[in-house]
PDB file of C-alpha atoms in Angstrom:
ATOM      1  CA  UNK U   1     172.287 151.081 360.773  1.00 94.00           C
ATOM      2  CA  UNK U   2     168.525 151.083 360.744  1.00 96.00           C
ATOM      3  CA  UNK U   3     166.943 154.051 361.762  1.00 97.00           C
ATOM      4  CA  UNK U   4     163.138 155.017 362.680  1.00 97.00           C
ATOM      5  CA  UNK U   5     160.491 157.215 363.227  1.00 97.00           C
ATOM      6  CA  UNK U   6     156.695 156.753 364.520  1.00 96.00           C
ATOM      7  CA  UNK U   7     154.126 158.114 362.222  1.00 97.00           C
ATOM      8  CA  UNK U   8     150.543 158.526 363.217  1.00 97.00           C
ATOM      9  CA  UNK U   9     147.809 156.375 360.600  1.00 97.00           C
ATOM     10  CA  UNK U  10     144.013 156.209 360.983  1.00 96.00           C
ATOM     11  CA  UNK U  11     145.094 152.196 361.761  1.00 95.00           C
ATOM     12  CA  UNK U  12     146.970 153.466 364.819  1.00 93.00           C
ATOM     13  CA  UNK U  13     150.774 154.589 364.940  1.00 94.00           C
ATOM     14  CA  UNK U  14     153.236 152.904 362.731  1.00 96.00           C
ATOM     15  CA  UNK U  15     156.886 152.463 362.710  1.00 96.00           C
ATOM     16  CA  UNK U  16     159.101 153.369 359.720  1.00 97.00           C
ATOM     17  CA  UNK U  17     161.758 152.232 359.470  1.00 96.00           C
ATOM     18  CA  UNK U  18     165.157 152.597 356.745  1.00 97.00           C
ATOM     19  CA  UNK U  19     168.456 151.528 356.047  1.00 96.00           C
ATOM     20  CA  UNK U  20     170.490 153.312 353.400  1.00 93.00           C
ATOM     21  CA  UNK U  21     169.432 151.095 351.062  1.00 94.00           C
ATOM     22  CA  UNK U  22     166.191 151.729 351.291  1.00 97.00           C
ATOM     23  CA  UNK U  23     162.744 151.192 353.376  1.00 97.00           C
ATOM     24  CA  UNK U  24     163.484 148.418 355.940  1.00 96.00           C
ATOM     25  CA  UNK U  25     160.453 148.081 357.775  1.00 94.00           C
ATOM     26  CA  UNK U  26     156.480 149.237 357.996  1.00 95.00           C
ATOM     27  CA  UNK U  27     155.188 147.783 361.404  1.00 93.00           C
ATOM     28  CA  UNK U  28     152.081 148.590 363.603  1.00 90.00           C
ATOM     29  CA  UNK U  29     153.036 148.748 367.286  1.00 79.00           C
ATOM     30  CA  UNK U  30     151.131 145.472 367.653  1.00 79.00           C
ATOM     31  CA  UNK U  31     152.864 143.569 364.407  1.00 75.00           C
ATOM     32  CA  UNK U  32     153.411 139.856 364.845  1.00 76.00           C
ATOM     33  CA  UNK U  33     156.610 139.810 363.531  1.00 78.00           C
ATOM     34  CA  UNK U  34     158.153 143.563 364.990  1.00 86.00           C
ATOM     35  CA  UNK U  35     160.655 142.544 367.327  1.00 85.00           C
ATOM     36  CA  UNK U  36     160.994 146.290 368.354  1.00 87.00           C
ATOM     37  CA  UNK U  37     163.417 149.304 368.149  1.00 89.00           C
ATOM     38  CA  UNK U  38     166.221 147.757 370.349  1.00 93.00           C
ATOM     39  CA  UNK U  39     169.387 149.273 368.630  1.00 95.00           C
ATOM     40  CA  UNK U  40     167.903 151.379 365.729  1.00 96.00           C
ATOM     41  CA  UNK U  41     168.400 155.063 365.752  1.00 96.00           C
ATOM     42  CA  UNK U  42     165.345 157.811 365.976  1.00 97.00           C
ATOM     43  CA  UNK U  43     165.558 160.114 363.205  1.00 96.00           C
ATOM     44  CA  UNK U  44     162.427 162.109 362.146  1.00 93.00           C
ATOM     45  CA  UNK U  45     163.708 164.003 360.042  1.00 95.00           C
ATOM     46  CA  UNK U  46     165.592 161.257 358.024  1.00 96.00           C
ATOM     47  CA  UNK U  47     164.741 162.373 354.353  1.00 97.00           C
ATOM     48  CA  UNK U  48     163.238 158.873 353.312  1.00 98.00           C
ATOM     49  CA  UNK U  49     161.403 158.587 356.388  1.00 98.00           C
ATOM     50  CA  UNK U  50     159.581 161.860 355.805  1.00 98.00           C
ATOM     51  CA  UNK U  51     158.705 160.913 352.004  1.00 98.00           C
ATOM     52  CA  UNK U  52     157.098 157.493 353.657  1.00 98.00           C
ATOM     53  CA  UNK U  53     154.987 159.152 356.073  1.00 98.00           C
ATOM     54  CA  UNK U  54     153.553 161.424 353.132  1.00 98.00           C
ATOM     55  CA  UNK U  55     152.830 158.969 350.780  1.00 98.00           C
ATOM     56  CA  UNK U  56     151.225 156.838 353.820  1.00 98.00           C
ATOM     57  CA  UNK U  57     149.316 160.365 354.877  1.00 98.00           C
ATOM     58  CA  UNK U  58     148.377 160.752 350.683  1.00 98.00           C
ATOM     59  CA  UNK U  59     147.222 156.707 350.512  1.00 98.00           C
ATOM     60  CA  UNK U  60     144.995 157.414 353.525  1.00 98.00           C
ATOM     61  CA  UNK U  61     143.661 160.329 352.562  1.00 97.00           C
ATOM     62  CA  UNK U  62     142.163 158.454 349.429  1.00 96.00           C
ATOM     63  CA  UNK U  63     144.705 160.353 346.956  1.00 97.00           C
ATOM     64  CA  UNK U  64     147.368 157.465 346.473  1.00 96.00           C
ATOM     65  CA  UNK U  65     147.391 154.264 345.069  1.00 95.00           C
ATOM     66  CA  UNK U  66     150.743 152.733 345.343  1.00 93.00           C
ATOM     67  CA  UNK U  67     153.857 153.485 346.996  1.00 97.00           C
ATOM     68  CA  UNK U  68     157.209 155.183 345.153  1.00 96.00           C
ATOM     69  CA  UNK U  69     159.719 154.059 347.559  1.00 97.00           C
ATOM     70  CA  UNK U  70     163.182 152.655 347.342  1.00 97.00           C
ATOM     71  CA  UNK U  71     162.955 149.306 349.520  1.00 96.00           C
ATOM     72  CA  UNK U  72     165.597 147.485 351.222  1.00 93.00           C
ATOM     73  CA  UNK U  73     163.290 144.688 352.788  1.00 78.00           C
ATOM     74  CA  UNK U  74     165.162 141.474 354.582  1.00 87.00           C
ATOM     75  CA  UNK U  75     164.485 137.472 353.760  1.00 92.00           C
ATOM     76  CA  UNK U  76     164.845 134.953 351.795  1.00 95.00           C
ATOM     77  CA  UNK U  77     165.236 134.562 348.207  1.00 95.00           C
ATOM     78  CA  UNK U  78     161.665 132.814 348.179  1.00 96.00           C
ATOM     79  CA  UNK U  79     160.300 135.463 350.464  1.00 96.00           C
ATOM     80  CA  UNK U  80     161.674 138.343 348.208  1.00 95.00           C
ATOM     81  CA  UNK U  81     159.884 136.957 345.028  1.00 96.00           C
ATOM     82  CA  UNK U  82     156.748 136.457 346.911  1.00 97.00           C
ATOM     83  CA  UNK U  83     156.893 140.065 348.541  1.00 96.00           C
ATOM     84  CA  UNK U  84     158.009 141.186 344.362  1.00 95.00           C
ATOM     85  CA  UNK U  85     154.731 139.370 343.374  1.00 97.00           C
ATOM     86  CA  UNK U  86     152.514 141.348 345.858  1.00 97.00           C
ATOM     87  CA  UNK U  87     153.715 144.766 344.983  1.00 96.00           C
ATOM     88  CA  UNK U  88     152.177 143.543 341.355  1.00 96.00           C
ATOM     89  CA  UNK U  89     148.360 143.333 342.955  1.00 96.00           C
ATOM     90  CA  UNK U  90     147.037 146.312 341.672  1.00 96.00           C
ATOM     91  CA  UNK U  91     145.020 148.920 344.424  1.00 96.00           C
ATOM     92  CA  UNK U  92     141.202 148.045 344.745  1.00 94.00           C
ATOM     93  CA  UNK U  93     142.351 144.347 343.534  1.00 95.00           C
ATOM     94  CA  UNK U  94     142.671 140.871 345.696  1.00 94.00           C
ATOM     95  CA  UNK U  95     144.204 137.707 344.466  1.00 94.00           C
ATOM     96  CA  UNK U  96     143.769 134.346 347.039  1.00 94.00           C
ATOM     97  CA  UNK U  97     146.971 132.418 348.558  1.00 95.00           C
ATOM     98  CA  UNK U  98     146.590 129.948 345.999  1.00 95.00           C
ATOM     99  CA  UNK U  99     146.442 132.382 342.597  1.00 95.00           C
ATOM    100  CA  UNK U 100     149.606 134.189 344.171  1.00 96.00           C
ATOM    101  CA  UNK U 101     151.546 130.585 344.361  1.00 96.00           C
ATOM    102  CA  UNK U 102     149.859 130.026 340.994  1.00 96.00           C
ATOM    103  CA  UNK U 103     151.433 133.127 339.509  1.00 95.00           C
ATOM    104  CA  UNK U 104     154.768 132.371 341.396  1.00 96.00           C
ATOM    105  CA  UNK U 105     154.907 129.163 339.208  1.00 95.00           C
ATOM    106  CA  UNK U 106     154.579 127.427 342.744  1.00 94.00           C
ATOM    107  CA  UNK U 107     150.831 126.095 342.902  1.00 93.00           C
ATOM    108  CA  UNK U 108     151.616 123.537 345.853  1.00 94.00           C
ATOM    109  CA  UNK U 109     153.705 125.712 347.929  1.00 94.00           C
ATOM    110  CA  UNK U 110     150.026 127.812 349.029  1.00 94.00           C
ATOM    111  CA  UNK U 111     151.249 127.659 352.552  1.00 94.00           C
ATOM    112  CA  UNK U 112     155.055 129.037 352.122  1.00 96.00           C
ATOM    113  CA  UNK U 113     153.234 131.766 350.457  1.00 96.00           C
ATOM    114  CA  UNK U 114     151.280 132.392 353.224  1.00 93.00           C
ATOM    115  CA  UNK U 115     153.722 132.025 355.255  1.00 94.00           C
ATOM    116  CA  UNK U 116     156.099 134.657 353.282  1.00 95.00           C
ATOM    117  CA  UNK U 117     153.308 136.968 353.144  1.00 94.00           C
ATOM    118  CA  UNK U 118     152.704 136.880 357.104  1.00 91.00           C
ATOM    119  CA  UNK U 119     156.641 137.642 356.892  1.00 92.00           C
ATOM    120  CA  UNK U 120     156.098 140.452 355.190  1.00 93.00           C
ATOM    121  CA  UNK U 121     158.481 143.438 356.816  1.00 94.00           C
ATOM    122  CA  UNK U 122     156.912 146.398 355.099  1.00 95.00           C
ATOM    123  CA  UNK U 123     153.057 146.150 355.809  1.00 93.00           C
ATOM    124  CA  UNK U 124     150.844 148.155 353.496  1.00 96.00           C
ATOM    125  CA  UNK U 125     153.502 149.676 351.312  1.00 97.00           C
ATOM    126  CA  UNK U 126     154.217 146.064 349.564  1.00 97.00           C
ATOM    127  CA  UNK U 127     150.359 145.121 349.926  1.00 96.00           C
ATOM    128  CA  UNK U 128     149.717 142.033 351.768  1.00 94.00           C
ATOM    129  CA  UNK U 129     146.455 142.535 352.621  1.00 95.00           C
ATOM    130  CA  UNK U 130     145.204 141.942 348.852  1.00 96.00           C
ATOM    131  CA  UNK U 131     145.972 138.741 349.459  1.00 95.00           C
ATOM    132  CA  UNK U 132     143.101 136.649 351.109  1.00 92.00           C
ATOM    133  CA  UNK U 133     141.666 133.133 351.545  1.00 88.00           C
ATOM    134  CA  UNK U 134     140.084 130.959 348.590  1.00 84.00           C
ATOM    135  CA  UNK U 135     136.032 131.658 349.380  1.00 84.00           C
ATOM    136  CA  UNK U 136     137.269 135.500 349.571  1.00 82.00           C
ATOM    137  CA  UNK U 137     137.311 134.598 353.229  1.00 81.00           C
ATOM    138  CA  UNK U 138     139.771 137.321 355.550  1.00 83.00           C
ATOM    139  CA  UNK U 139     142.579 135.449 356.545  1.00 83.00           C
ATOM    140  CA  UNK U 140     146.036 136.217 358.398  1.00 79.00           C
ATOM    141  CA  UNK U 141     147.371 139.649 358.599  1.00 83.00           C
ATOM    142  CA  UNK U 142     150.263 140.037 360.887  1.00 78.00           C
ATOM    143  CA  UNK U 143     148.685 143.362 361.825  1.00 81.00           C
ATOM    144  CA  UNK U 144     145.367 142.197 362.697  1.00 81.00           C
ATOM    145  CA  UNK U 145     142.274 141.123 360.689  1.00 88.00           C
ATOM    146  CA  UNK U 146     140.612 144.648 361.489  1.00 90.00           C
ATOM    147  CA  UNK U 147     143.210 146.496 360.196  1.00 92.00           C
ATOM    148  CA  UNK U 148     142.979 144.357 356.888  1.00 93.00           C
ATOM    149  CA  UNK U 149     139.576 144.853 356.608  1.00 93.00           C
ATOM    150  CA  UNK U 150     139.955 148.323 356.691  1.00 94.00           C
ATOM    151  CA  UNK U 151     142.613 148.430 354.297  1.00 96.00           C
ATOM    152  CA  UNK U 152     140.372 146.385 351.826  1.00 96.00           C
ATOM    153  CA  UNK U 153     137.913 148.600 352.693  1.00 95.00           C
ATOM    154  CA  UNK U 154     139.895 152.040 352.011  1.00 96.00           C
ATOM    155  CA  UNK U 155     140.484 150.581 348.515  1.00 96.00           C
ATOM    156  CA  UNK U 156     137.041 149.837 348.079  1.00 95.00           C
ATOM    157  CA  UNK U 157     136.504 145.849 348.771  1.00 91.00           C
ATOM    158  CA  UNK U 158     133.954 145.107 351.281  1.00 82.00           C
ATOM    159  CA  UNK U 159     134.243 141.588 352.680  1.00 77.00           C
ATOM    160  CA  UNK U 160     131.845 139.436 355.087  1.00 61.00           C
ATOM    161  CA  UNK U 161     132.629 138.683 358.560  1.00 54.00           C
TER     162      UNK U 161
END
């Protein structure tokens, strides 16, 4: 059973989401990927829930760093290493596509990481937005480019247009 709750964000609302394993899902209303609430429960007051929306609220707010959540995200084997590997970008850090495949001991496979990354089911708590082109360029973010910008920028990396 999944269950949910919206939660309001300076980047717009966002839907948590758990299972009892742990966090299932982060998604922005808008989310490339989100294929919506169809059969999940609404549950507010689900204890997990609550403790995501206050560490989002505490990030936010400038007094957080990184998240201290149990997560139960869903794909592949490949997926789950590359989504492991971003949770190891430290806050106010970026790596490029190609130093993340480099560090997965895949250099070639650039675009599955990518790809993986844009997969990624729980935005902003398991930090794909540290992740960005080769020339520092902003590339792919499956909630938007502004909202990646402004998480760069709420960690303190300014980028050009």
């Amino acid at each position: 059973m999944i269950t949910y709750t919206e939660h309001d964000s300076p980047l717009g609302s966002l839907i948590l989401a758990a299972t009892e394993g742990g966090m299932h899902g982060l998604y922005f209303a808008e989310h490339r990927h989100f294929k919506g609430t169809e059969g999940w429960q609404r549950d507010a007051q689900l204890p997990l829930l609550r403790e995501a929306g206050a560490q989002l609220d505490a990030y936010f707010a400038g007094r957080r760093s990184d998240f201290d959540l149990p997560l139960a995200g869903h794909g592949t084997a490949f997926q789950q290493a590359v989504w492991q590997a971003l949770c190891t970008i430290p806050f106010g850090q970026m790596l490029s596509y190609g130093q993340l495949a480099q560090q997965l001991g895949r250099p070639k496979a650039v675009r599955a990481v990518g790809a993986a990354i844009g997969r990624n089911p729980l935005s902003i708590i398991v930090p794909c937005h540290r992740v960005v082109g080769a020339t520092r360029a902003l590339t792919g973010y499956a909630g938007g480019l502004e909202r990646k910008r402004s998480l760069l920028a709420l960690e303190g990396i300014t980028l050009g247009a």
